[in-house]
XYZ file of C-alpha atoms in Angstrom:
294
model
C -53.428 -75.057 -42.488
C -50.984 -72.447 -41.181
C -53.733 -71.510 -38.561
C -54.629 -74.637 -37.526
C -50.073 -75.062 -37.063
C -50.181 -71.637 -34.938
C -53.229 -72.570 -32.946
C -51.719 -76.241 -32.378
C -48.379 -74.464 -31.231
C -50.200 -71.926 -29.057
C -52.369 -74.580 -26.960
C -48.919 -76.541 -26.510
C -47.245 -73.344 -25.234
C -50.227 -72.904 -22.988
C -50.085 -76.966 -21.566
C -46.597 -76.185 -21.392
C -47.411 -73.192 -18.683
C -50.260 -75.147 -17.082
C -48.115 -78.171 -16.631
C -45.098 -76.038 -14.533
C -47.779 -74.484 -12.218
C -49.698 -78.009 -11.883
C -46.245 -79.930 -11.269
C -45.378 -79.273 -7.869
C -49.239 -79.409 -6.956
C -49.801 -82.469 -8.437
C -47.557 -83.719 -5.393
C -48.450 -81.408 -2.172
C -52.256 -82.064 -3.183
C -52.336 -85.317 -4.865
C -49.576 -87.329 -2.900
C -50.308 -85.724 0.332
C -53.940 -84.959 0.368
C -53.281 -80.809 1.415
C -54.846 -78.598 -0.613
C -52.079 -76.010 -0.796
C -54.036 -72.364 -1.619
C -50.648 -70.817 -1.215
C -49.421 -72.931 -4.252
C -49.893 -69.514 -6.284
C -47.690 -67.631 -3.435
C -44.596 -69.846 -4.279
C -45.238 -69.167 -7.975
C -45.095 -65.870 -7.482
C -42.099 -65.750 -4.990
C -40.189 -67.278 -7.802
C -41.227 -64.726 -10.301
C -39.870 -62.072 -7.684
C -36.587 -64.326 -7.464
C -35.833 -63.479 -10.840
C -36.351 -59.980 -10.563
C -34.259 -59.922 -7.656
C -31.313 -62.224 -9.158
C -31.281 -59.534 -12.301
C -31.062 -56.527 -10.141
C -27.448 -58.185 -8.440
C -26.812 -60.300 -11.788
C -26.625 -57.485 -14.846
C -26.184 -60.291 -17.945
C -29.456 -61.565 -18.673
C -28.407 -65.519 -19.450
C -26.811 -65.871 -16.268
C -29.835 -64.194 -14.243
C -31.866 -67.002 -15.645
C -30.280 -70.099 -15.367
C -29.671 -68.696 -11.458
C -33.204 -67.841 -10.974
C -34.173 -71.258 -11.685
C -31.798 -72.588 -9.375
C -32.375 -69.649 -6.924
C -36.145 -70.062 -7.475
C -36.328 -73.486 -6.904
C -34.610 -73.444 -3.304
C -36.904 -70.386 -2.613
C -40.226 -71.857 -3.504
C -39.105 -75.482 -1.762
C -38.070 -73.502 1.306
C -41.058 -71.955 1.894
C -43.001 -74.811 1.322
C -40.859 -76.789 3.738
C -41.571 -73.878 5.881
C -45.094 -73.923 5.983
C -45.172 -77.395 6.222
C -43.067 -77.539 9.026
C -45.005 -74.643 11.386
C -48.654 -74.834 10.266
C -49.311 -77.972 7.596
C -48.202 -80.921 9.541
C -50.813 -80.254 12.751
C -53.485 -80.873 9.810
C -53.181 -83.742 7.869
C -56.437 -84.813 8.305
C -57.942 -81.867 8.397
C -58.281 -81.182 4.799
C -60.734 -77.926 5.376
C -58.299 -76.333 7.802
C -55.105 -76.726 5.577
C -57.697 -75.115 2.902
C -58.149 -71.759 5.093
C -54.858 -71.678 6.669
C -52.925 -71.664 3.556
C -55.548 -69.321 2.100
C -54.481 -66.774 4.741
C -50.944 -67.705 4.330
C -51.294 -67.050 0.812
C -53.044 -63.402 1.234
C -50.252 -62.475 4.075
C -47.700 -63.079 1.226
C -49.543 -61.029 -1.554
C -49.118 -58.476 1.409
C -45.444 -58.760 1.868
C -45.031 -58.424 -1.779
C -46.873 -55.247 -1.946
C -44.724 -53.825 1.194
C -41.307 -55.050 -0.541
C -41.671 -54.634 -4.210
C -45.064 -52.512 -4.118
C -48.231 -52.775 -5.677
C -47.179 -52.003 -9.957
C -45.555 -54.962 -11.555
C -42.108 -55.114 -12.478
C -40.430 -56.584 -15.754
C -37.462 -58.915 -15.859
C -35.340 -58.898 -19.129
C -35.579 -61.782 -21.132
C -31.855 -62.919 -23.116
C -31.691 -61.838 -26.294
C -31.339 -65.113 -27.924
C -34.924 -65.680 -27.031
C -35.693 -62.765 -28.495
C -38.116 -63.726 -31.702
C -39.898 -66.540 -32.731
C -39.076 -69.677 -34.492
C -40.856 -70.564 -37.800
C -41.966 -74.022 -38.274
C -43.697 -75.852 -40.122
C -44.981 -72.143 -41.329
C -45.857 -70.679 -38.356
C -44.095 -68.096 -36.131
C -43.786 -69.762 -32.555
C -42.073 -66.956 -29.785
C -38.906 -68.613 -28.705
C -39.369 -67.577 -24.819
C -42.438 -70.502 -25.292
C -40.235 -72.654 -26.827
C -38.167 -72.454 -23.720
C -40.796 -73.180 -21.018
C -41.747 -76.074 -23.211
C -37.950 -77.262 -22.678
C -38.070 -76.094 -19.209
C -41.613 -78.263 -18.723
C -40.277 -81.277 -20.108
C -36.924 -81.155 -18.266
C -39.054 -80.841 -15.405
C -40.894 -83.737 -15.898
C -38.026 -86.202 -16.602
C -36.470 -84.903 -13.245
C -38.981 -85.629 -11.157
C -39.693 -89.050 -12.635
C -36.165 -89.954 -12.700
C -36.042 -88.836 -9.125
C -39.362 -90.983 -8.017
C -38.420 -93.926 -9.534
C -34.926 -94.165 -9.405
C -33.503 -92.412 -6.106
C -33.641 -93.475 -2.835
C -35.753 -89.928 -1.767
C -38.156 -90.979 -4.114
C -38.358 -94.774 -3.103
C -39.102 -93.308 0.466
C -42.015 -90.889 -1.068
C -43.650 -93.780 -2.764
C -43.495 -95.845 0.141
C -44.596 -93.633 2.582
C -47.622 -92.511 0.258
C -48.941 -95.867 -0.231
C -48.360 -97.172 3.159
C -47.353 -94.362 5.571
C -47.319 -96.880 8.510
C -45.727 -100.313 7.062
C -43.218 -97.361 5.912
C -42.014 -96.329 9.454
C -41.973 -99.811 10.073
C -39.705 -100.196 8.116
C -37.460 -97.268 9.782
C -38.306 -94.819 7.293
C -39.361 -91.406 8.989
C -42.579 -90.265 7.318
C -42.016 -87.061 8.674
C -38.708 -86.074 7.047
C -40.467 -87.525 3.897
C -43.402 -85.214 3.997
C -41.259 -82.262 4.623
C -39.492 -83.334 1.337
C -42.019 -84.165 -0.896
C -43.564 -80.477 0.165
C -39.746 -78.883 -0.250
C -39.847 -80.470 -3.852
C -43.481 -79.750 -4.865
C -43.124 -75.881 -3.575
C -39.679 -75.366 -5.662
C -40.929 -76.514 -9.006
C -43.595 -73.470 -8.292
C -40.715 -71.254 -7.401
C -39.378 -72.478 -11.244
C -42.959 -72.048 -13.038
C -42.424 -68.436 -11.165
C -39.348 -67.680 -12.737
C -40.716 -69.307 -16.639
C -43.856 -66.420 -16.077
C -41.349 -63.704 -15.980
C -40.605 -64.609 -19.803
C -43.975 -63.643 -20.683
C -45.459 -61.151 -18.714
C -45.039 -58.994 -15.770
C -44.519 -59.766 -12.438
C -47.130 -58.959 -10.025
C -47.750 -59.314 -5.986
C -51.086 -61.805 -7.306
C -49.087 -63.625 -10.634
C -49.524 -66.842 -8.682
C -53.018 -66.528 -8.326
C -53.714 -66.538 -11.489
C -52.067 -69.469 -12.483
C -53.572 -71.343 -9.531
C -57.356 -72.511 -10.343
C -55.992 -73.867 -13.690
C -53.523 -76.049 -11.409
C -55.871 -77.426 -9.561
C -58.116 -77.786 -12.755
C -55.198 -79.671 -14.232
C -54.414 -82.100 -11.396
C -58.041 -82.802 -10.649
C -58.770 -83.443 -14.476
C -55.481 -85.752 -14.379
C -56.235 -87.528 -11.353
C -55.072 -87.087 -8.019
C -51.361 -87.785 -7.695
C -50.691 -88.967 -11.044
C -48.111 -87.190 -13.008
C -48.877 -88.881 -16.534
C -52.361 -87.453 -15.798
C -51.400 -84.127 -15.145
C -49.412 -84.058 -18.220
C -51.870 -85.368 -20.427
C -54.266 -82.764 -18.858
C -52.587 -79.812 -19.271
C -51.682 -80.135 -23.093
C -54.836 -81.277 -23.474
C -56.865 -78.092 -22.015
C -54.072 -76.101 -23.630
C -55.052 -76.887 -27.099
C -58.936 -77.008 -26.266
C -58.244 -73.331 -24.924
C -56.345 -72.191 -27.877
C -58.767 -73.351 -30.508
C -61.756 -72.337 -28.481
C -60.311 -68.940 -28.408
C -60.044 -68.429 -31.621
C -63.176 -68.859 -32.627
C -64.396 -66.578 -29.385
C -62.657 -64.057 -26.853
C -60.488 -64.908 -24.005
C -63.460 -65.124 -21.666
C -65.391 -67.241 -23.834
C -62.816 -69.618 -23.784
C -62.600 -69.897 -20.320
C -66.206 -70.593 -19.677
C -66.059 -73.960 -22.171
C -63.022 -75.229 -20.995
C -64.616 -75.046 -17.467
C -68.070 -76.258 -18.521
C -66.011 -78.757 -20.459
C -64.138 -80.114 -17.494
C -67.299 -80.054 -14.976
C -68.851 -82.297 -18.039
C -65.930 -84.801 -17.868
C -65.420 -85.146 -14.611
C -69.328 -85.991 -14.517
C -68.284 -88.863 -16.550
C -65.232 -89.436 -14.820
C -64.899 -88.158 -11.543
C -61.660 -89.556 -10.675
C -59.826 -87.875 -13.652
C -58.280 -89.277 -16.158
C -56.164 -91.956 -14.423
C -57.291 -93.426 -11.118
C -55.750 -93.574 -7.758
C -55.304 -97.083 -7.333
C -52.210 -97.380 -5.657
C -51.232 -93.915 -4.748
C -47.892 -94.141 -6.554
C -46.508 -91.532 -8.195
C -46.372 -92.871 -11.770
């Protein structure tokens, strides 16, 4: 019973994970239709943001919290960046914005190599996550704990935001009706630079979360960035109750699969898995009637 506790834990942790680096795709590609290669880029620029913030910031509790602020405007800046110069001129051109933020994406591995060079660094997690947490008999690391906190908090945010704010009234209408929404004097373009700022700076946060649990490395982001896509596919295109669902789900199917088998093992049926389902169901597990965000 006590492995079946630790293995139940350990996918969550994982979902947990998948669900930061999916977040801010599940907008960029779902909402906007642009598949975003350089997703795994802003990931990683917020993993350096925390290295950075703890080199100028010596305690390590107030280097966090900062880096997650200081990540977040990072990641979103960039995005809005790349949006702004290269990302808008191909909307409809959903092979272009594949290659172009490909190369973007391999230009910033680059820079990191120049800046921080090729060996990865560490950032010092706070002692009081130092440890694990027993329950219900088994021995959970409390740096997961955290990005489970940090995932969920996430999650409410952006909701709240979509639903209840007038930034995310303009996102929803301008994704299901881009031109009744200028219309109606909204400018889709200042929305689409938005929803990109926002999507790109909860990768800069997922960035930061990684540096509780491994080292930080010019191509972190890459691998983090097929199991986004994986989990916002799976979930269905823009739909955020989807992409939660999805990436506890292949979490736990991960964690008990591994187990049983090796690391690699378990990567090969979780993807056989998901090319099975989405046989089945090819629009993921909630579909796109609307386009709304929730």
């Amino acid at each position: 019973m006590d492995v079946v506790i630790g293995q139940l834990f350990t996918g969550v942790s994982i979902g947990s994970i998948l669900l930061l680096a999916a977040l801010g795709l599940s907008l960029t590609f779902g909402q906007m239709g642009v598949v975003n290669m350089a997703h795994g880029e802003f990931i990683m620029a917020g993993s350096y943001t925390a290295y950075v913030v703890q080199q100028v910031i010596s305690g390590a509790t107030g280097s966090l919290f900062l880096s997650l602020i200081v990540g977040f405007l990072v990641g979103g800046a960039m995005g809005a960046l790349l949006e702004v110069t290269l990302v808008q001129r191909m909307y409809h051109r959903p092979l272009d914005t594949l290659l172009v933020t490909f190369g973007v994406g391999l230009i910033l591995q680059q820079l990191a190599r120049d800046i921080f060079g090729a060996p990865a660094v560490n950032v010092v997690a706070p002692e009081w996550l130092a440890g694990g947490v027993e329950i219900l008999g088994a021995v959970v690391p409390k740096t997961r704990l955290f990005i489970l906190v940090l995932a969920v908090v996430c999650v409410l945010a952006l909701s709240l935001a979509i639903r209840k704010s007038p930034m995310g009234r303009r996102i929803r209408a301008v994704v299901q009706n881009r031109d009744l929404a200028e219309t109606s004097g909204i400018s889709s373009r200042r929305t689409d630079v938005t929803t990109f700022f926002i999507g790109s700076g909860l990768a800069g946060v997922a960035g930061v979360a990684l540096t509780l649990i491994g080292s930080t490395s010019p191509t972190i982001g890459q691998s983090y960035l097929v199991d986004a896509f994986l989990v916002v596919v799976v979930g269905g295109l823009g739909q955020m109750k989807g992409a939660v669902i999805a990436a506890f789900a292949l979490g736990l199917l991960s964690s008990f699969v591994e187990y049983s088998t090796t690391a690699s093992i378990a990567k090969v049926i979780v993807f056989v898995a998901i090319v099975v389902f989405l046989q089945v169901r090819p629009q993921g597990l909630f579909a796109v009637k609307t386009r709304s965000l929730v």
